[in-house]
Amino acid sequence: MLCQYETELTHMINDVKKFTKDGKVADYIPALATANQNTLAVAVFDGTDTCFSAGQSREKFTLQSISKVLTLALAIMDHGEEYVFSKVGMEPTGDPFNSIIKLESHAPSKPLNPMINAGALAVSHLIKGANSEEKIERLLHFIRMLSGNQTISYNLAVAKSEFETADLNRSLAYFMKQHGIIEGDIEVLLDFYTKQCAIETDCHDLARIGYVLANGGKSTLNNEEIVPMSVARIVKTFMVTCGMYNASGEFAMKVGIPAKSGVSGGIVGSVPNGMGIGIYGPALDDKGNSIAGMKLLEAMSSKYQLSIF
Ligand code: GLU
Protein backbone atom coordinates (compact mmCIF):
# COMPACT_ATOMS: atom_id res chain seq x y z
CA MET A 1 0.00 0.00 0.00
CA LEU A 2 1.22 3.45 0.98
CA CYS A 3 4.52 2.15 2.22
CA GLN A 4 6.16 2.24 -1.16
CA TYR A 5 5.61 5.99 -1.40
CA GLU A 6 8.00 7.27 1.29
CA THR A 7 9.27 10.15 -0.80
CA GLU A 8 5.82 11.33 -1.84
CA LEU A 9 4.58 11.13 1.73
CA THR A 10 7.54 13.10 2.99
CA HIS A 11 6.77 15.79 0.42
CA MET A 12 3.12 15.88 1.50
CA ILE A 13 4.12 16.43 5.09
CA ASN A 14 6.50 19.19 4.14
CA ASP A 15 3.72 20.79 2.09
CA VAL A 16 1.08 20.79 4.85
CA LYS A 17 3.35 21.61 7.78
CA LYS A 18 2.88 25.32 7.19
CA PHE A 19 -0.77 25.00 8.29
CA THR A 20 0.33 24.40 11.88
CA LYS A 21 0.82 28.17 12.07
CA ASP A 22 -2.87 28.80 11.37
CA GLY A 23 -4.07 26.71 14.30
CA LYS A 24 -4.11 27.09 18.04
CA VAL A 25 -3.09 24.67 20.78
CA ALA A 26 -5.96 23.74 23.16
CA ASP A 27 -5.62 25.66 26.41
CA TYR A 28 -8.93 25.04 28.20
CA ILE A 29 -7.15 22.09 29.80
CA PRO A 30 -4.14 23.97 31.22
CA ALA A 31 -1.70 21.05 30.83
CA LEU A 32 -2.32 20.91 27.06
CA ALA A 33 -1.32 24.54 26.53
CA THR A 34 2.39 23.76 26.66
CA ALA A 35 2.34 21.60 23.49
CA ASN A 36 4.54 22.68 20.62
CA GLN A 37 2.33 24.30 17.99
CA ASN A 38 4.77 23.49 15.14
CA THR A 39 4.74 19.74 15.62
CA LEU A 40 3.40 17.51 12.86
CA ALA A 41 4.13 13.80 13.12
CA VAL A 42 2.68 10.72 11.47
CA ALA A 43 3.04 6.95 11.47
CA VAL A 44 1.46 4.46 9.08
CA PHE A 45 1.09 0.79 10.02
CA ASP A 46 0.46 -1.82 7.32
CA GLY A 47 -0.23 -4.85 9.50
CA THR A 48 3.36 -5.99 9.71
CA ASP A 49 5.39 -2.96 10.51
CA THR A 50 5.29 0.80 10.80
CA CYS A 51 6.09 1.33 7.18
CA PHE A 52 6.30 5.09 7.24
CA SER A 53 6.82 7.71 9.89
CA ALA A 54 7.81 11.35 9.92
CA GLY A 55 8.24 14.14 12.41
CA GLN A 56 8.37 13.42 16.14
CA SER A 57 6.37 10.23 15.71
CA ARG A 58 7.69 8.86 19.02
CA GLU A 59 6.55 11.91 21.00
CA LYS A 60 3.81 11.02 23.46
CA PHE A 61 0.51 12.87 23.65
CA THR A 62 -2.76 12.23 25.44
CA LEU A 63 -5.66 10.56 23.65
CA GLN A 64 -8.35 13.00 24.81
CA SER A 65 -11.42 12.33 22.65
CA ILE A 66 -9.75 9.48 20.76
CA SER A 67 -10.32 7.51 23.97
CA LYS A 68 -14.07 7.76 23.36
CA VAL A 69 -13.82 5.24 20.51
CA LEU A 70 -12.06 2.76 22.77
CA THR A 71 -14.37 3.15 25.76
CA LEU A 72 -17.33 2.71 23.42
CA ALA A 73 -15.89 -0.59 22.18
CA LEU A 74 -15.19 -1.76 25.73
CA ALA A 75 -18.64 -0.70 27.00
CA ILE A 76 -20.35 -2.64 24.21
CA MET A 77 -18.15 -5.65 24.99
CA ASP A 78 -19.09 -5.25 28.69
CA HIS A 79 -22.85 -4.81 28.28
CA GLY A 80 -23.95 -5.48 24.71
CA GLU A 81 -25.16 -3.09 22.06
CA GLU A 82 -28.76 -2.86 23.20
CA TYR A 83 -28.01 -1.71 26.72
CA VAL A 84 -25.33 0.78 25.69
CA PHE A 85 -27.61 2.41 23.13
CA SER A 86 -30.40 2.66 25.67
CA LYS A 87 -28.12 5.19 27.40
CA VAL A 88 -26.61 7.00 24.42
CA GLY A 89 -27.91 7.78 20.94
CA MET A 90 -26.56 7.14 17.44
CA GLU A 91 -27.09 10.47 15.74
CA PRO A 92 -24.45 12.99 14.70
CA THR A 93 -24.76 16.60 15.75
CA GLY A 94 -23.72 19.94 14.35
CA ASP A 95 -23.15 21.21 17.89
CA PRO A 96 -19.68 21.50 19.43
CA PHE A 97 -18.37 18.47 21.35
CA ASN A 98 -18.97 19.98 24.78
CA SER A 99 -22.41 21.45 24.12
CA ILE A 100 -25.19 20.94 26.66
CA ILE A 101 -28.03 22.30 24.54
CA LYS A 102 -29.40 19.03 23.09
CA LEU A 103 -29.49 17.40 26.52
CA GLU A 104 -32.16 19.85 27.50
CA SER A 105 -33.98 20.27 24.21
CA HIS A 106 -34.13 16.53 23.36
CA ALA A 107 -36.30 14.26 25.49
CA PRO A 108 -35.41 12.04 27.31
CA SER A 109 -32.04 13.75 27.97
CA LYS A 110 -30.15 10.92 26.32
CA PRO A 111 -26.94 12.28 24.75
CA LEU A 112 -27.02 12.23 20.96
CA ASN A 113 -23.95 10.07 20.38
CA PRO A 114 -20.93 8.58 22.18
CA MET A 115 -18.38 10.93 20.57
CA ILE A 116 -19.62 14.16 22.18
CA ASN A 117 -18.63 14.72 25.78
CA ALA A 118 -22.08 14.05 27.24
CA GLY A 119 -22.30 10.75 25.37
CA ALA A 120 -18.74 9.80 26.27
CA LEU A 121 -19.43 10.43 29.95
CA ALA A 122 -22.51 8.21 29.74
CA VAL A 123 -20.40 5.49 28.09
CA SER A 124 -17.49 5.83 30.55
CA HIS A 125 -20.00 5.35 33.34
CA LEU A 126 -20.75 1.89 31.89
CA ILE A 127 -17.19 0.53 31.96
CA LYS A 128 -17.14 -2.37 34.40
CA GLY A 129 -14.99 -2.12 37.51
CA ALA A 130 -15.49 -1.78 41.25
CA ASN A 131 -13.87 1.65 41.32
CA SER A 132 -12.17 4.18 39.09
CA GLU A 133 -8.76 2.48 39.41
CA GLU A 134 -10.14 -0.89 38.35
CA LYS A 135 -11.94 0.69 35.39
CA ILE A 136 -8.84 2.52 34.19
CA GLU A 137 -6.74 -0.64 34.55
CA ARG A 138 -9.25 -2.54 32.40
CA LEU A 139 -9.22 0.20 29.78
CA LEU A 140 -5.41 0.32 29.81
CA HIS A 141 -5.24 -3.45 29.41
CA PHE A 142 -7.54 -3.18 26.39
CA ILE A 143 -5.51 -0.36 24.80
CA ARG A 144 -2.24 -2.22 25.44
CA MET A 145 -3.68 -5.20 23.55
CA LEU A 146 -4.88 -3.02 20.69
CA SER A 147 -1.56 -1.23 20.33
CA GLY A 148 0.71 -4.13 21.25
CA ASN A 149 2.46 -1.71 23.62
CA GLN A 150 2.46 -2.94 27.22
CA THR A 151 3.94 0.31 28.55
CA ILE A 152 0.93 2.51 27.78
CA SER A 153 -0.37 4.39 30.80
CA TYR A 154 -2.00 7.72 31.65
CA ASN A 155 -0.40 11.07 32.37
CA LEU A 156 -1.40 11.95 35.91
CA ALA A 157 -0.52 15.65 35.56
CA VAL A 158 -2.79 16.04 32.51
CA ALA A 159 -5.59 14.07 34.21
CA LYS A 160 -5.31 16.26 37.30
CA SER A 161 -5.22 19.45 35.26
CA GLU A 162 -8.43 18.43 33.48
CA PHE A 163 -10.11 17.14 36.66
CA GLU A 164 -9.53 20.48 38.39
CA THR A 165 -10.99 22.49 35.51
CA ALA A 166 -13.70 20.17 34.15
CA ASP A 167 -16.69 22.17 35.32
CA LEU A 168 -18.47 21.95 32.00
CA ASN A 169 -18.11 18.14 31.90
CA ARG A 170 -19.22 18.05 35.55
CA SER A 171 -22.35 19.97 34.67
CA LEU A 172 -23.12 17.59 31.77
CA ALA A 173 -22.71 14.63 34.11
CA TYR A 174 -24.82 16.12 36.91
CA PHE A 175 -27.51 17.00 34.37
CA MET A 176 -27.61 13.40 33.13
CA LYS A 177 -27.66 12.08 36.69
CA GLN A 178 -30.68 14.22 37.48
CA HIS A 179 -32.39 12.74 34.40
CA GLY A 180 -31.55 9.12 35.19
CA ILE A 181 -29.04 8.51 32.36
CA ILE A 182 -26.19 7.89 34.79
CA GLU A 183 -26.01 7.01 38.47
CA GLY A 184 -23.52 7.14 41.29
CA ASP A 185 -20.81 9.53 42.34
CA ILE A 186 -20.07 12.07 39.60
CA GLU A 187 -16.64 12.89 41.03
CA VAL A 188 -15.67 9.22 40.67
CA LEU A 189 -16.89 9.29 37.07
CA LEU A 190 -14.91 12.48 36.40
CA ASP A 191 -11.83 10.88 37.93
CA PHE A 192 -12.11 7.97 35.51
CA TYR A 193 -13.05 10.13 32.51
CA THR A 194 -10.14 12.53 32.96
CA LYS A 195 -7.70 9.63 33.36
CA GLN A 196 -9.14 7.96 30.27
CA CYS A 197 -8.59 11.18 28.29
CA ALA A 198 -5.03 11.45 29.69
CA ILE A 199 -3.91 8.02 28.40
CA GLU A 200 -0.69 8.61 26.48
CA THR A 201 0.30 7.10 23.15
CA ASP A 202 2.54 8.06 20.26
CA CYS A 203 1.74 8.00 16.53
CA HIS A 204 2.99 4.42 16.20
CA ASP A 205 0.58 3.20 18.89
CA LEU A 206 -2.32 5.04 17.24
CA ALA A 207 -1.47 3.60 13.83
CA ARG A 208 -1.58 0.09 15.30
CA ILE A 209 -4.88 0.76 17.06
CA GLY A 210 -6.30 2.14 13.80
CA TYR A 211 -5.09 -0.96 12.01
CA VAL A 212 -6.79 -3.37 14.43
CA LEU A 213 -10.10 -1.59 13.93
CA ALA A 214 -9.56 -1.59 10.15
CA ASN A 215 -8.76 -5.29 10.40
CA GLY A 216 -12.16 -6.12 11.90
CA GLY A 217 -10.85 -6.11 15.49
CA LYS A 218 -8.11 -8.73 15.04
CA SER A 219 -4.67 -8.44 16.62
CA THR A 220 -1.75 -7.57 14.42
CA LEU A 221 0.42 -10.08 16.25
CA ASN A 222 -1.50 -13.35 16.03
CA ASN A 223 -4.80 -12.49 14.34
CA GLU A 224 -6.57 -13.11 17.66
CA GLU A 225 -9.86 -11.25 18.12
CA ILE A 226 -9.42 -8.27 20.46
CA VAL A 227 -12.65 -6.58 19.46
CA PRO A 228 -15.56 -8.56 17.97
CA MET A 229 -16.01 -7.66 14.32
CA SER A 230 -19.53 -6.33 14.93
CA VAL A 231 -18.19 -3.95 17.63
CA ALA A 232 -15.33 -2.78 15.38
CA ARG A 233 -17.94 -2.03 12.73
CA ILE A 234 -20.03 0.02 15.16
CA VAL A 235 -17.13 2.14 16.39
CA LYS A 236 -15.87 2.76 12.84
CA THR A 237 -19.35 3.89 11.88
CA PHE A 238 -19.23 6.48 14.67
CA MET A 239 -15.77 7.52 13.53
CA VAL A 240 -17.26 8.28 10.12
CA THR A 241 -20.41 10.04 11.30
CA CYS A 242 -19.11 11.82 14.43
CA GLY A 243 -15.34 11.31 14.66
CA MET A 244 -14.19 14.77 13.66
CA TYR A 245 -16.60 16.75 15.84
CA ASN A 246 -18.95 19.03 13.91
CA ALA A 247 -16.63 18.85 10.90
CA SER A 248 -17.41 15.15 10.36
CA GLY A 249 -19.57 15.77 7.27
CA GLU A 250 -16.92 17.85 5.53
CA PHE A 251 -14.23 15.36 6.55
CA ALA A 252 -16.29 12.46 5.13
CA MET A 253 -16.58 14.33 1.86
CA LYS A 254 -12.98 15.49 1.58
CA VAL A 255 -11.17 12.53 3.19
CA GLY A 256 -13.60 9.64 3.69
CA ILE A 257 -11.47 7.64 6.14
CA PRO A 258 -12.97 6.44 9.45
CA ALA A 259 -11.05 8.63 11.91
CA LYS A 260 -11.25 10.15 15.37
CA SER A 261 -9.50 13.23 16.65
CA GLY A 262 -8.79 14.64 20.10
CA VAL A 263 -8.04 18.14 21.37
CA SER A 264 -4.45 17.11 22.09
CA GLY A 265 -4.03 17.14 18.29
CA GLY A 266 -4.03 13.38 17.81
CA ILE A 267 -5.93 11.63 15.03
CA VAL A 268 -6.37 7.89 14.54
CA GLY A 269 -7.36 6.69 11.07
CA SER A 270 -8.58 3.22 10.01
CA VAL A 271 -8.28 2.54 6.30
CA PRO A 272 -10.27 -0.59 5.35
CA ASN A 273 -8.24 -3.52 4.07
CA GLY A 274 -5.03 -2.79 5.63
CA MET A 275 -3.81 0.46 7.09
CA GLY A 276 -3.77 2.32 10.37
CA ILE A 277 -2.70 5.95 10.58
CA GLY A 278 -1.59 7.88 13.67
CA ILE A 279 -1.13 11.63 13.50
CA TYR A 280 -0.03 14.21 16.03
CA GLY A 281 -0.30 17.93 15.36
CA PRO A 282 -1.42 19.95 18.38
CA ALA A 283 -2.31 23.14 16.49
CA LEU A 284 -6.10 22.88 16.16
CA ASP A 285 -8.67 24.47 13.87
CA ASP A 286 -11.76 26.17 15.28
CA LYS A 287 -13.66 22.85 15.53
CA GLY A 288 -10.93 21.21 17.62
CA ASN A 289 -9.25 19.09 14.92
CA SER A 290 -5.51 19.06 14.18
CA ILE A 291 -5.34 21.64 11.40
CA ALA A 292 -2.29 20.26 9.59
CA GLY A 293 -3.30 16.67 10.41
CA MET A 294 -6.58 17.18 8.54
CA LYS A 295 -4.70 18.61 5.54
CA LEU A 296 -2.33 15.66 5.57
CA LEU A 297 -5.15 13.12 5.60
CA GLU A 298 -6.89 15.00 2.81
CA ALA A 299 -3.74 14.94 0.69
CA MET A 300 -3.12 11.24 1.38
CA SER A 301 -6.71 10.28 0.68
CA SER A 302 -6.89 12.14 -2.58
CA LYS A 303 -3.49 10.95 -3.85
CA TYR A 304 -3.99 7.28 -2.95
CA GLN A 305 -7.79 7.09 -3.19
CA LEU A 306 -8.33 6.04 0.38
CA SER A 307 -11.91 7.27 0.70
CA ILE A 308 -14.40 4.57 1.58
CA PHE A 309 -17.07 6.33 -0.46
N1 GLU B 1 -10.86 15.61 27.75
C1 GLU B 1 -11.45 16.47 26.78
C2 GLU B 1 -12.75 17.06 27.26
O1 GLU B 1 -13.54 16.38 27.81
C3 GLU B 1 -11.66 15.72 25.51
C4 GLU B 1 -12.20 16.60 24.45
C5 GLU B 1 -11.73 16.27 23.08
O2 GLU B 1 -10.64 15.78 22.85
O3 GLU B 1 -12.52 16.55 22.19
O4 GLU B 1 -12.99 18.21 27.13
Tab-separated table of C-alpha atoms and ligand atoms in Angstrom:
chain	number	residue	atom	x	y	z
A	1	MET	CA	0.000	0.000	0.000
A	2	LEU	CA	1.222	3.450	0.979
A	3	CYS	CA	4.521	2.146	2.215
A	4	GLN	CA	6.162	2.237	-1.161
A	5	TYR	CA	5.613	5.986	-1.404
A	6	GLU	CA	7.995	7.266	1.291
A	7	THR	CA	9.269	10.149	-0.804
A	8	GLU	CA	5.821	11.328	-1.841
A	9	LEU	CA	4.578	11.127	1.729
A	10	THR	CA	7.542	13.098	2.986
A	11	HIS	CA	6.768	15.789	0.418
A	12	MET	CA	3.123	15.883	1.496
A	13	ILE	CA	4.119	16.433	5.091
A	14	ASN	CA	6.505	19.194	4.142
A	15	ASP	CA	3.722	20.791	2.095
A	16	VAL	CA	1.081	20.794	4.849
A	17	LYS	CA	3.353	21.609	7.776
A	18	LYS	CA	2.877	25.322	7.187
A	19	PHE	CA	-0.771	25.001	8.286
A	20	THR	CA	0.331	24.397	11.879
A	21	LYS	CA	0.823	28.169	12.075
A	22	ASP	CA	-2.873	28.802	11.369
A	23	GLY	CA	-4.071	26.710	14.299
A	24	LYS	CA	-4.113	27.092	18.038
A	25	VAL	CA	-3.086	24.675	20.782
A	26	ALA	CA	-5.958	23.739	23.161
A	27	ASP	CA	-5.620	25.659	26.409
A	28	TYR	CA	-8.929	25.040	28.200
A	29	ILE	CA	-7.151	22.092	29.803
A	30	PRO	CA	-4.138	23.973	31.222
A	31	ALA	CA	-1.703	21.050	30.835
A	32	LEU	CA	-2.322	20.910	27.065
A	33	ALA	CA	-1.323	24.541	26.534
A	34	THR	CA	2.389	23.756	26.658
A	35	ALA	CA	2.335	21.596	23.494
A	36	ASN	CA	4.544	22.678	20.617
A	37	GLN	CA	2.327	24.301	17.987
A	38	ASN	CA	4.769	23.491	15.137
A	39	THR	CA	4.744	19.738	15.615
A	40	LEU	CA	3.400	17.513	12.859
A	41	ALA	CA	4.135	13.802	13.121
A	42	VAL	CA	2.679	10.719	11.472
A	43	ALA	CA	3.037	6.949	11.468
A	44	VAL	CA	1.459	4.459	9.079
A	45	PHE	CA	1.095	0.785	10.020
A	46	ASP	CA	0.459	-1.820	7.323
A	47	GLY	CA	-0.226	-4.850	9.501
A	48	THR	CA	3.364	-5.994	9.705
A	49	ASP	CA	5.385	-2.958	10.513
A	50	THR	CA	5.295	0.803	10.801
A	51	CYS	CA	6.093	1.331	7.184
A	52	PHE	CA	6.300	5.090	7.242
A	53	SER	CA	6.821	7.713	9.891
A	54	ALA	CA	7.813	11.346	9.922
A	55	GLY	CA	8.244	14.145	12.410
A	56	GLN	CA	8.372	13.421	16.137
A	57	SER	CA	6.372	10.227	15.709
A	58	ARG	CA	7.686	8.864	19.020
A	59	GLU	CA	6.549	11.905	21.002
A	60	LYS	CA	3.812	11.023	23.457
A	61	PHE	CA	0.505	12.869	23.655
A	62	THR	CA	-2.762	12.225	25.436
A	63	LEU	CA	-5.661	10.555	23.654
A	64	GLN	CA	-8.353	13.000	24.810
A	65	SER	CA	-11.420	12.327	22.647
A	66	ILE	CA	-9.754	9.479	20.760
A	67	SER	CA	-10.317	7.507	23.966
A	68	LYS	CA	-14.070	7.760	23.357
A	69	VAL	CA	-13.820	5.243	20.509
A	70	LEU	CA	-12.057	2.763	22.765
A	71	THR	CA	-14.373	3.152	25.760
A	72	LEU	CA	-17.325	2.709	23.416
A	73	ALA	CA	-15.894	-0.588	22.175
A	74	LEU	CA	-15.193	-1.764	25.728
A	75	ALA	CA	-18.635	-0.703	27.004
A	76	ILE	CA	-20.349	-2.638	24.208
A	77	MET	CA	-18.151	-5.649	24.994
A	78	ASP	CA	-19.088	-5.246	28.687
A	79	HIS	CA	-22.853	-4.807	28.281
A	80	GLY	CA	-23.952	-5.481	24.706
A	81	GLU	CA	-25.162	-3.089	22.062
A	82	GLU	CA	-28.760	-2.863	23.200
A	83	TYR	CA	-28.010	-1.710	26.720
A	84	VAL	CA	-25.327	0.785	25.687
A	85	PHE	CA	-27.608	2.407	23.131
A	86	SER	CA	-30.397	2.656	25.665
A	87	LYS	CA	-28.121	5.188	27.399
A	88	VAL	CA	-26.613	6.997	24.417
A	89	GLY	CA	-27.914	7.783	20.939
A	90	MET	CA	-26.556	7.137	17.443
A	91	GLU	CA	-27.091	10.470	15.742
A	92	PRO	CA	-24.447	12.993	14.702
A	93	THR	CA	-24.765	16.599	15.749
A	94	GLY	CA	-23.724	19.936	14.349
A	95	ASP	CA	-23.154	21.214	17.891
A	96	PRO	CA	-19.683	21.496	19.433
A	97	PHE	CA	-18.368	18.474	21.348
A	98	ASN	CA	-18.966	19.977	24.783
A	99	SER	CA	-22.410	21.450	24.120
A	100	ILE	CA	-25.194	20.935	26.657
A	101	ILE	CA	-28.026	22.300	24.537
A	102	LYS	CA	-29.399	19.026	23.094
A	103	LEU	CA	-29.491	17.399	26.517
A	104	GLU	CA	-32.155	19.855	27.501
A	105	SER	CA	-33.979	20.269	24.213
A	106	HIS	CA	-34.127	16.534	23.360
A	107	ALA	CA	-36.302	14.260	25.489
A	108	PRO	CA	-35.409	12.042	27.306
A	109	SER	CA	-32.039	13.753	27.972
A	110	LYS	CA	-30.151	10.921	26.322
A	111	PRO	CA	-26.937	12.279	24.753
A	112	LEU	CA	-27.015	12.233	20.958
A	113	ASN	CA	-23.954	10.071	20.383
A	114	PRO	CA	-20.926	8.579	22.178
A	115	MET	CA	-18.384	10.926	20.572
A	116	ILE	CA	-19.616	14.165	22.177
A	117	ASN	CA	-18.632	14.725	25.781
A	118	ALA	CA	-22.079	14.047	27.239
A	119	GLY	CA	-22.297	10.746	25.370
A	120	ALA	CA	-18.737	9.802	26.268
A	121	LEU	CA	-19.427	10.430	29.953
A	122	ALA	CA	-22.514	8.214	29.743
A	123	VAL	CA	-20.401	5.490	28.088
A	124	SER	CA	-17.489	5.827	30.552
A	125	HIS	CA	-19.999	5.351	33.336
A	126	LEU	CA	-20.746	1.895	31.890
A	127	ILE	CA	-17.191	0.532	31.958
A	128	LYS	CA	-17.140	-2.375	34.400
A	129	GLY	CA	-14.995	-2.116	37.506
A	130	ALA	CA	-15.494	-1.779	41.251
A	131	ASN	CA	-13.875	1.650	41.315
A	132	SER	CA	-12.169	4.179	39.094
A	133	GLU	CA	-8.758	2.476	39.408
A	134	GLU	CA	-10.142	-0.895	38.354
A	135	LYS	CA	-11.936	0.686	35.393
A	136	ILE	CA	-8.843	2.524	34.191
A	137	GLU	CA	-6.744	-0.637	34.546
A	138	ARG	CA	-9.255	-2.540	32.398
A	139	LEU	CA	-9.221	0.204	29.777
A	140	LEU	CA	-5.408	0.325	29.809
A	141	HIS	CA	-5.237	-3.453	29.408
A	142	PHE	CA	-7.544	-3.178	26.388
A	143	ILE	CA	-5.508	-0.360	24.804
A	144	ARG	CA	-2.245	-2.221	25.436
A	145	MET	CA	-3.683	-5.203	23.552
A	146	LEU	CA	-4.884	-3.017	20.687
A	147	SER	CA	-1.558	-1.226	20.328
A	148	GLY	CA	0.711	-4.130	21.250
A	149	ASN	CA	2.459	-1.713	23.622
A	150	GLN	CA	2.461	-2.938	27.220
A	151	THR	CA	3.936	0.309	28.550
A	152	ILE	CA	0.930	2.511	27.779
A	153	SER	CA	-0.375	4.394	30.801
A	154	TYR	CA	-2.004	7.718	31.651
A	155	ASN	CA	-0.400	11.067	32.369
A	156	LEU	CA	-1.402	11.950	35.907
A	157	ALA	CA	-0.524	15.655	35.564
A	158	VAL	CA	-2.792	16.036	32.508
A	159	ALA	CA	-5.591	14.074	34.212
A	160	LYS	CA	-5.305	16.260	37.303
A	161	SER	CA	-5.224	19.445	35.263
A	162	GLU	CA	-8.433	18.434	33.482
A	163	PHE	CA	-10.106	17.144	36.656
A	164	GLU	CA	-9.535	20.478	38.386
A	165	THR	CA	-10.995	22.487	35.506
A	166	ALA	CA	-13.703	20.166	34.148
A	167	ASP	CA	-16.689	22.172	35.319
A	168	LEU	CA	-18.474	21.945	31.997
A	169	ASN	CA	-18.106	18.144	31.901
A	170	ARG	CA	-19.223	18.050	35.551
A	171	SER	CA	-22.346	19.971	34.667
A	172	LEU	CA	-23.122	17.591	31.768
A	173	ALA	CA	-22.709	14.630	34.110
A	174	TYR	CA	-24.823	16.119	36.909
A	175	PHE	CA	-27.515	17.002	34.375
A	176	MET	CA	-27.605	13.403	33.134
A	177	LYS	CA	-27.659	12.083	36.693
A	178	GLN	CA	-30.684	14.219	37.476
A	179	HIS	CA	-32.392	12.744	34.402
A	180	GLY	CA	-31.548	9.119	35.188
A	181	ILE	CA	-29.036	8.513	32.362
A	182	ILE	CA	-26.191	7.887	34.793
A	183	GLU	CA	-26.007	7.006	38.469
A	184	GLY	CA	-23.522	7.139	41.292
A	185	ASP	CA	-20.806	9.528	42.339
A	186	ILE	CA	-20.067	12.069	39.604
A	187	GLU	CA	-16.638	12.885	41.031
A	188	VAL	CA	-15.669	9.218	40.666
A	189	LEU	CA	-16.887	9.293	37.068
A	190	LEU	CA	-14.909	12.484	36.399
A	191	ASP	CA	-11.827	10.883	37.933
A	192	PHE	CA	-12.111	7.966	35.511
A	193	TYR	CA	-13.048	10.130	32.507
A	194	THR	CA	-10.136	12.530	32.958
A	195	LYS	CA	-7.695	9.631	33.360
A	196	GLN	CA	-9.144	7.958	30.266
A	197	CYS	CA	-8.589	11.176	28.287
A	198	ALA	CA	-5.034	11.447	29.686
A	199	ILE	CA	-3.912	8.023	28.401
A	200	GLU	CA	-0.694	8.606	26.475
A	201	THR	CA	0.304	7.101	23.146
A	202	ASP	CA	2.544	8.058	20.263
A	203	CYS	CA	1.744	8.001	16.529
A	204	HIS	CA	2.994	4.421	16.202
A	205	ASP	CA	0.580	3.203	18.888
A	206	LEU	CA	-2.317	5.036	17.244
A	207	ALA	CA	-1.469	3.602	13.833
A	208	ARG	CA	-1.577	0.090	15.299
A	209	ILE	CA	-4.878	0.755	17.061
A	210	GLY	CA	-6.298	2.142	13.803
A	211	TYR	CA	-5.091	-0.963	12.007
A	212	VAL	CA	-6.785	-3.374	14.426
A	213	LEU	CA	-10.097	-1.588	13.929
A	214	ALA	CA	-9.562	-1.588	10.154
A	215	ASN	CA	-8.758	-5.294	10.403
A	216	GLY	CA	-12.165	-6.115	11.899
A	217	GLY	CA	-10.851	-6.111	15.491
A	218	LYS	CA	-8.114	-8.726	15.039
A	219	SER	CA	-4.671	-8.441	16.623
A	220	THR	CA	-1.751	-7.565	14.416
A	221	LEU	CA	0.419	-10.076	16.251
A	222	ASN	CA	-1.499	-13.345	16.033
A	223	ASN	CA	-4.803	-12.487	14.343
A	224	GLU	CA	-6.573	-13.107	17.659
A	225	GLU	CA	-9.861	-11.252	18.125
A	226	ILE	CA	-9.418	-8.269	20.460
A	227	VAL	CA	-12.652	-6.580	19.455
A	228	PRO	CA	-15.555	-8.556	17.970
A	229	MET	CA	-16.010	-7.658	14.324
A	230	SER	CA	-19.528	-6.330	14.932
A	231	VAL	CA	-18.187	-3.953	17.628
A	232	ALA	CA	-15.328	-2.785	15.384
A	233	ARG	CA	-17.937	-2.033	12.734
A	234	ILE	CA	-20.029	0.019	15.163
A	235	VAL	CA	-17.128	2.144	16.390
A	236	LYS	CA	-15.866	2.758	12.842
A	237	THR	CA	-19.350	3.891	11.883
A	238	PHE	CA	-19.232	6.483	14.675
A	239	MET	CA	-15.767	7.518	13.527
A	240	VAL	CA	-17.261	8.281	10.117
A	241	THR	CA	-20.411	10.040	11.305
A	242	CYS	CA	-19.112	11.816	14.429
A	243	GLY	CA	-15.339	11.312	14.663
A	244	MET	CA	-14.189	14.769	13.656
A	245	TYR	CA	-16.595	16.752	15.835
A	246	ASN	CA	-18.947	19.026	13.914
A	247	ALA	CA	-16.628	18.851	10.896
A	248	SER	CA	-17.415	15.147	10.359
A	249	GLY	CA	-19.575	15.770	7.273
A	250	GLU	CA	-16.921	17.854	5.530
A	251	PHE	CA	-14.235	15.359	6.551
A	252	ALA	CA	-16.289	12.460	5.134
A	253	MET	CA	-16.577	14.330	1.860
A	254	LYS	CA	-12.976	15.489	1.577
A	255	VAL	CA	-11.171	12.533	3.189
A	256	GLY	CA	-13.602	9.639	3.692
A	257	ILE	CA	-11.465	7.635	6.137
A	258	PRO	CA	-12.968	6.441	9.453
A	259	ALA	CA	-11.054	8.628	11.911
A	260	LYS	CA	-11.248	10.153	15.374
A	261	SER	CA	-9.495	13.231	16.649
A	262	GLY	CA	-8.794	14.639	20.096
A	263	VAL	CA	-8.042	18.137	21.374
A	264	SER	CA	-4.450	17.113	22.085
A	265	GLY	CA	-4.025	17.138	18.288
A	266	GLY	CA	-4.029	13.378	17.810
A	267	ILE	CA	-5.934	11.635	15.033
A	268	VAL	CA	-6.373	7.888	14.536
A	269	GLY	CA	-7.363	6.687	11.073
A	270	SER	CA	-8.580	3.217	10.005
A	271	VAL	CA	-8.284	2.539	6.303
A	272	PRO	CA	-10.266	-0.587	5.350
A	273	ASN	CA	-8.241	-3.520	4.072
A	274	GLY	CA	-5.026	-2.794	5.627
A	275	MET	CA	-3.812	0.457	7.092
A	276	GLY	CA	-3.770	2.324	10.375
A	277	ILE	CA	-2.698	5.945	10.578
A	278	GLY	CA	-1.593	7.876	13.666
A	279	ILE	CA	-1.131	11.635	13.495
A	280	TYR	CA	-0.031	14.207	16.033
A	281	GLY	CA	-0.297	17.933	15.357
A	282	PRO	CA	-1.417	19.954	18.379
A	283	ALA	CA	-2.312	23.138	16.488
A	284	LEU	CA	-6.105	22.876	16.161
A	285	ASP	CA	-8.670	24.467	13.875
A	286	ASP	CA	-11.755	26.171	15.285
A	287	LYS	CA	-13.659	22.855	15.535
A	288	GLY	CA	-10.925	21.212	17.624
A	289	ASN	CA	-9.245	19.086	14.920
A	290	SER	CA	-5.512	19.065	14.182
A	291	ILE	CA	-5.339	21.637	11.401
A	292	ALA	CA	-2.291	20.256	9.588
A	293	GLY	CA	-3.305	16.669	10.410
A	294	MET	CA	-6.578	17.183	8.537
A	295	LYS	CA	-4.704	18.610	5.542
A	296	LEU	CA	-2.331	15.656	5.568
A	297	LEU	CA	-5.155	13.121	5.602
A	298	GLU	CA	-6.890	15.004	2.813
A	299	ALA	CA	-3.735	14.939	0.693
A	300	MET	CA	-3.120	11.235	1.384
A	301	SER	CA	-6.708	10.279	0.682
A	302	SER	CA	-6.890	12.137	-2.580
A	303	LYS	CA	-3.494	10.954	-3.845
A	304	TYR	CA	-3.992	7.276	-2.945
A	305	GLN	CA	-7.795	7.087	-3.188
A	306	LEU	CA	-8.330	6.035	0.381
A	307	SER	CA	-11.913	7.269	0.697
A	308	ILE	CA	-14.403	4.567	1.576
A	309	PHE	CA	-17.071	6.332	-0.457
B	1	GLU	N1	-10.859	15.614	27.751
B	1	GLU	C1	-11.454	16.474	26.776
B	1	GLU	C2	-12.746	17.065	27.263
B	1	GLU	O1	-13.542	16.376	27.814
B	1	GLU	C3	-11.660	15.721	25.505
B	1	GLU	C4	-12.199	16.595	24.447
B	1	GLU	C5	-11.728	16.270	23.084
B	1	GLU	O2	-10.642	15.785	22.850
B	1	GLU	O3	-12.518	16.555	22.194
B	1	GLU	O4	-12.993	18.213	27.130
